[in-house]
Each structure stands twice: as C-alpha cells, then as structure tokens.
Coordinates of C-alpha atoms (C1' of nucleotides) in Angstrom, one line a residue:
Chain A
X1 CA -22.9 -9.7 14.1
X2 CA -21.6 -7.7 11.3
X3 CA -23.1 -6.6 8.3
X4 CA -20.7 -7.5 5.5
X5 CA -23.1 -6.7 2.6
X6 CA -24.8 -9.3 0.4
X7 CA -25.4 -10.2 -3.3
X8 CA -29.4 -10.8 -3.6
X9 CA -31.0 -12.1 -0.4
X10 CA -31.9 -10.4 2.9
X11 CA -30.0 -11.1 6.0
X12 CA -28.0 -8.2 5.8
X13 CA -26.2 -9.0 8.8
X14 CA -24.2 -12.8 8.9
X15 CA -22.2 -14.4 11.5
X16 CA -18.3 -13.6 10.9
X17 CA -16.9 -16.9 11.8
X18 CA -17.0 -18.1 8.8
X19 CA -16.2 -16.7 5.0
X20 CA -18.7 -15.8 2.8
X21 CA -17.9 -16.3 -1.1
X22 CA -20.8 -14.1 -2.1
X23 CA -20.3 -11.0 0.0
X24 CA -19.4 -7.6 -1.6
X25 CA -16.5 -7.6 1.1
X26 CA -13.8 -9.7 -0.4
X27 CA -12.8 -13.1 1.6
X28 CA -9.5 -12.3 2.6
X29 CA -10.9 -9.4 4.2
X30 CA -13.5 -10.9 6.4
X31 CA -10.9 -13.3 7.2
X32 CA -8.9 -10.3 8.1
X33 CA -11.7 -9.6 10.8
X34 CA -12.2 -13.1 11.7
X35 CA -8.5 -14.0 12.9
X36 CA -8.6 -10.5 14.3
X37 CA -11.4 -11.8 16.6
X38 CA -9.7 -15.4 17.4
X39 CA -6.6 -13.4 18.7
X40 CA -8.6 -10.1 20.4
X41 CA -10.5 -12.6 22.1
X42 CA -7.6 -14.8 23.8
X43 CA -8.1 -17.8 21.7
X44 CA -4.6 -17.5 20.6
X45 CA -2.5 -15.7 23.2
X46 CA 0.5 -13.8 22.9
X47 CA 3.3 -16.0 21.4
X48 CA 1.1 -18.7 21.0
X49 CA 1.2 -20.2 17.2
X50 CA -1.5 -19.6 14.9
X51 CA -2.5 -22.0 12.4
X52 CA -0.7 -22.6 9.4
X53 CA -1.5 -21.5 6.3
X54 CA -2.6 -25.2 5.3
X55 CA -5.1 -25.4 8.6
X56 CA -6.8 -21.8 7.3
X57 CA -7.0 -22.8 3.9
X58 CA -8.6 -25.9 4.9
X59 CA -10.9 -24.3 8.0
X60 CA -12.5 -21.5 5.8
X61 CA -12.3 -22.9 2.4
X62 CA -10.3 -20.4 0.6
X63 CA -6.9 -20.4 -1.0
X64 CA -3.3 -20.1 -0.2
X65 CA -3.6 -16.8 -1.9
X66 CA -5.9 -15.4 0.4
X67 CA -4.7 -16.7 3.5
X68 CA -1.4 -15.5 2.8
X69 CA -2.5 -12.6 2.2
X70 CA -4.3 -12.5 5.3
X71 CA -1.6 -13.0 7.2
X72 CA 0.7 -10.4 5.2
X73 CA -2.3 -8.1 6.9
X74 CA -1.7 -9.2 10.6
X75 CA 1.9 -8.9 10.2
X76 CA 1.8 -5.8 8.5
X77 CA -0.3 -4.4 11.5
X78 CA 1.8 -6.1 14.2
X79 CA -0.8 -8.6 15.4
X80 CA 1.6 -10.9 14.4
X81 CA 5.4 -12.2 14.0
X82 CA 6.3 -14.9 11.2
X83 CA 9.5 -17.5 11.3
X84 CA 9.8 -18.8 8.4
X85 CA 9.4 -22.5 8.1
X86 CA 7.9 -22.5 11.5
X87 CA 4.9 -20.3 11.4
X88 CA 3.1 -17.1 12.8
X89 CA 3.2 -16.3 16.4
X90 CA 0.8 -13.9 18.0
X91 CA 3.0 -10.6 19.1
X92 CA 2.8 -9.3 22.5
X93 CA 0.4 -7.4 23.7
Chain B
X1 CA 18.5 5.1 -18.8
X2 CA 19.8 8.5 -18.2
X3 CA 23.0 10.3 -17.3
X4 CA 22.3 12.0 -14.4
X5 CA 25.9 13.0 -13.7
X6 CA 27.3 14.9 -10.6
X7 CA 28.8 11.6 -9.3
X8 CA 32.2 10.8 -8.2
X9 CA 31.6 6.8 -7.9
X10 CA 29.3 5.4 -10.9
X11 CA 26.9 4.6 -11.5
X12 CA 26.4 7.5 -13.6
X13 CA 23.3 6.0 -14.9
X14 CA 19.7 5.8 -13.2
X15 CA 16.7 4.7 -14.5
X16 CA 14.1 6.9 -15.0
X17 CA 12.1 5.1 -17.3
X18 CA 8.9 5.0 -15.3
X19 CA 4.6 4.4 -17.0
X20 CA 2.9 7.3 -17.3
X21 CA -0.5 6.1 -16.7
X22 CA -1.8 9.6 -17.8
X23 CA -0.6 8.6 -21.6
X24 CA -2.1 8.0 -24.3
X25 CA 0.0 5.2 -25.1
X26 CA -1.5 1.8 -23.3
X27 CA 0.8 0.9 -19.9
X28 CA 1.5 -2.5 -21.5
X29 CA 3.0 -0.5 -24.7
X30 CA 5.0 1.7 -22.4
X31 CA 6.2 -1.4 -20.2
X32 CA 6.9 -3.5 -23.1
X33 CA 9.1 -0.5 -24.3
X34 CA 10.8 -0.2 -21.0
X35 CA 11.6 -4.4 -20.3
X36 CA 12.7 -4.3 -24.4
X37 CA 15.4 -1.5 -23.4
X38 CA 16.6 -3.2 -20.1
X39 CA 17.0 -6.5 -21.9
X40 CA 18.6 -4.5 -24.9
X41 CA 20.9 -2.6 -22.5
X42 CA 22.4 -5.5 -20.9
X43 CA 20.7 -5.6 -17.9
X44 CA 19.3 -8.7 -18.2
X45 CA 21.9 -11.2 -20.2
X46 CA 20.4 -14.2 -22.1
X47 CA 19.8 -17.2 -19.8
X48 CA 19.1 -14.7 -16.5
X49 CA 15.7 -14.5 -15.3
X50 CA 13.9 -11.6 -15.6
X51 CA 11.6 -10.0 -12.6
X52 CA 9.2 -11.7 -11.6
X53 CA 5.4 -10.5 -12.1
X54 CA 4.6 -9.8 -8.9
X55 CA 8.0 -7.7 -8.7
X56 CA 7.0 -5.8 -12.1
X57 CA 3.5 -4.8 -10.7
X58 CA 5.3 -3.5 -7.6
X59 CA 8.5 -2.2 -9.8
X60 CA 6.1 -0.2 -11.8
X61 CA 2.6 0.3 -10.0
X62 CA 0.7 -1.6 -13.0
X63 CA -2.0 -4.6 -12.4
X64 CA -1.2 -8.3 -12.9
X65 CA -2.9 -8.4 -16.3
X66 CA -0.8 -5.6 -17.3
X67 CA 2.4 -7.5 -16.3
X68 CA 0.9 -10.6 -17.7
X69 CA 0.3 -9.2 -21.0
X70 CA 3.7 -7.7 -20.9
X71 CA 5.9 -10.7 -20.3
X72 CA 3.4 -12.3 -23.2
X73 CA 4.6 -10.1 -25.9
X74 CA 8.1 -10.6 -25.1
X75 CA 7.7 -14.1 -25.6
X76 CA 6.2 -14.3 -28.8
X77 CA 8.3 -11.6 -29.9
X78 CA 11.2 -14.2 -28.9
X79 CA 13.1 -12.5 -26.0
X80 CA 11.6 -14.5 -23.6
X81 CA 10.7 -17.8 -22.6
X82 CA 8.9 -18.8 -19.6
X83 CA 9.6 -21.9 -17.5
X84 CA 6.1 -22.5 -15.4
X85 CA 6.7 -21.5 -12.2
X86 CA 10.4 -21.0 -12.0
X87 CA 10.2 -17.3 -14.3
X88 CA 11.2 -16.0 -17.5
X89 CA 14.6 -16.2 -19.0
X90 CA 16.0 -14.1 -21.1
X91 CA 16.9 -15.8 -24.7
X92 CA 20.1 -16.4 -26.5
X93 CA 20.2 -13.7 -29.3
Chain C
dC1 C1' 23.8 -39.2 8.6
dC2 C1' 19.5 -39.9 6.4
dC3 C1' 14.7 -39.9 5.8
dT4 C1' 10.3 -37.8 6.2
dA5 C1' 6.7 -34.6 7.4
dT6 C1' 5.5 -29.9 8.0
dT7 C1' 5.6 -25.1 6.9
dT8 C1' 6.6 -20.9 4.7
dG9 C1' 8.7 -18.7 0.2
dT10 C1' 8.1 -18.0 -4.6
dT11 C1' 6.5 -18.4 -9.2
dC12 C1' 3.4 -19.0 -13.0
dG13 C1' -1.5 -20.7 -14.7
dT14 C1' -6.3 -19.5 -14.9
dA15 C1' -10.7 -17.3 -14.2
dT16 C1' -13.9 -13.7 -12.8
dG17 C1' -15.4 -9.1 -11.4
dT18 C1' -15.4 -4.2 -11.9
dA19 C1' -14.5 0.2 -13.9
dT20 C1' -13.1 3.4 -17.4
dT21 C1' -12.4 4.9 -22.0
Chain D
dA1 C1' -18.9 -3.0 -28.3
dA2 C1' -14.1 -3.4 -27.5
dA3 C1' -9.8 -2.4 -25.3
dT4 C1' -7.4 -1.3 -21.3
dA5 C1' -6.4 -2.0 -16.5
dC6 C1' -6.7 -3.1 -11.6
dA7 C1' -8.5 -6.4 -7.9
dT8 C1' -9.8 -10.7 -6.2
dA9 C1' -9.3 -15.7 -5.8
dC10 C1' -8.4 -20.5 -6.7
dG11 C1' -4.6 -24.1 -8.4
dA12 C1' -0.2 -26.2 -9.0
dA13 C1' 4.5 -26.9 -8.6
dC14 C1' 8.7 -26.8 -6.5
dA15 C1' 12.3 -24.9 -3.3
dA16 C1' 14.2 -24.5 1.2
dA17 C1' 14.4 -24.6 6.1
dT18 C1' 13.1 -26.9 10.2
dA19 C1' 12.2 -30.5 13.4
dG20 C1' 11.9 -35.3 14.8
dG21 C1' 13.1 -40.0 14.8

DNA sequence: CCCTATTTGTTCGTATGTATT
DNA sequence: AAATACATACGAACAAATAGG
C-alpha cells in the first residue's frame, strides 16, 4: 500500500497494481513503481523478457507514450536491457 | 554562427546561437530567429528535413509547445512544410 | 525466397493540466 | 484576462528489423 495522492475522495492510500488516471502522481510514474515491483519481486527474473510495449499498453490502460516512457526509466536505471525489435530483458542482478 | 577561430582543421564556425529563457523576447521568437538563420545559412537545403520536435526541445531545452509553435510559424511563413509523421522539409526558395 | 506477425523506433496530431508573467 | 511555456498523455501512421513457417 502506497499513498499516491488523490483528486477528491478519501482513500489516501490505493493498491499499486494497477494505474490510477486521477492521481496527482502522473501514470507513467506509478507504472514506474509497478514494473519496479513485478521485477524486485521475481516475477520476471534476470534475463527473462518483459512484456512488450503492446501487452503494457493493453494491461494498464495507458498509451504507448507512457509505456515507452516507462521503460526509457528502467533502462535508464539499469533494471533493464532493450534489443530492438525483440524487446526488454530484465538485467542481471 | 560565430567565428571562433584558433583552428587548424575547420570548422571555423560553431554555433552559439542558444534561448535565453531569461529574455524578454518570448523563446518561440528567439527559436524562430535561430531555425530562420540555420535554414538561411545553408544548413538545412530545400527538400532536407529539418530536426525533429522532439530533437529541438532537447537541442534547445524548450517545451513541446514551444517547438510546436515554432515549426508553425515557419510554415505559414512558407519555409516549411510538414509531412504528418515523416517531418518537416525545408521548401524550394 | 517470400509472406506474415510481432516488436521496437520515430514522427506528427491533439488535448489537458499547471504555473508564471 | 491573456500570453507564454513546460509536463503529461492518448492517437495514428509508417518504418525497419526479427523470427517463423
């Protein structure tokens, strides 16, 4: 549970597997933190394919620009290693 | 375009035409300036493509809109035209 | 060799939000 | 109020590389 800010109502506090459109905290970077989680946790193991960027865009609802720009992020932190035309492999360790 | 000299091998000229985003002249004024002069110069011939957008926001350190509004001028003063999503050409003069 | 599907790369089109002057 | 300017976010179109049959 993390509190990623909210427009009117109360929670305060969501679930972070999934996107929400009316958070202060823009979508591509809660999505940031959610694939963060999915690789952290072993879901997707070291040189193991993520999803494309087709299966995000589809999965959270959101588009190309922001999962693209989502996994810019991972790459740019070295989570990740993209081929092109093949897709984004989790990076060792 | 400057001539910054104290060079055996050429270029001879750098460019140093940067936006002052303390001015009081509005970035898209200065930037409309500064693509005028590089089209003017040679740089970019008629029929070549100029940079992209997103290469001009990162060129420069301006916004989309900025960039946008930019490459809108240009056109409608006639120096440009815009192929959707290939770029904009530079026109025959 | 050819055809097709998948996937990333790149570009412009459009709209909204936010802040500052 | 209006102009300026950056950030976010969705679409759409097409290219190019890759893999498989």
């Amino acid at each position: 549970m993390v509190d990623v800010g909210r427009r009117r109502w109360t929670p305060s506090v969501v679930r972070v597997d999934q996107v929400d459109h009316g958070s202060y905290v823009p979508v591509y970077q809660q999505l940031v933190a959610i694939m963060k989680k999915r690789i952290e946790s072993g879901e997707f193991p070291p040189g193991r394919l993520i999803p494309s960027e087709k299966t995000l865009q589809q999965e959270y609802g959101v588009g190309r620009d922001t999962v693209r720009r989502v996994v810019e992020i991972l790459r740019e932190e070295g989570l990740i290693f993209t081929v092109p035309h093949r897709g984004s492999y989790v990076a060792e360790r």
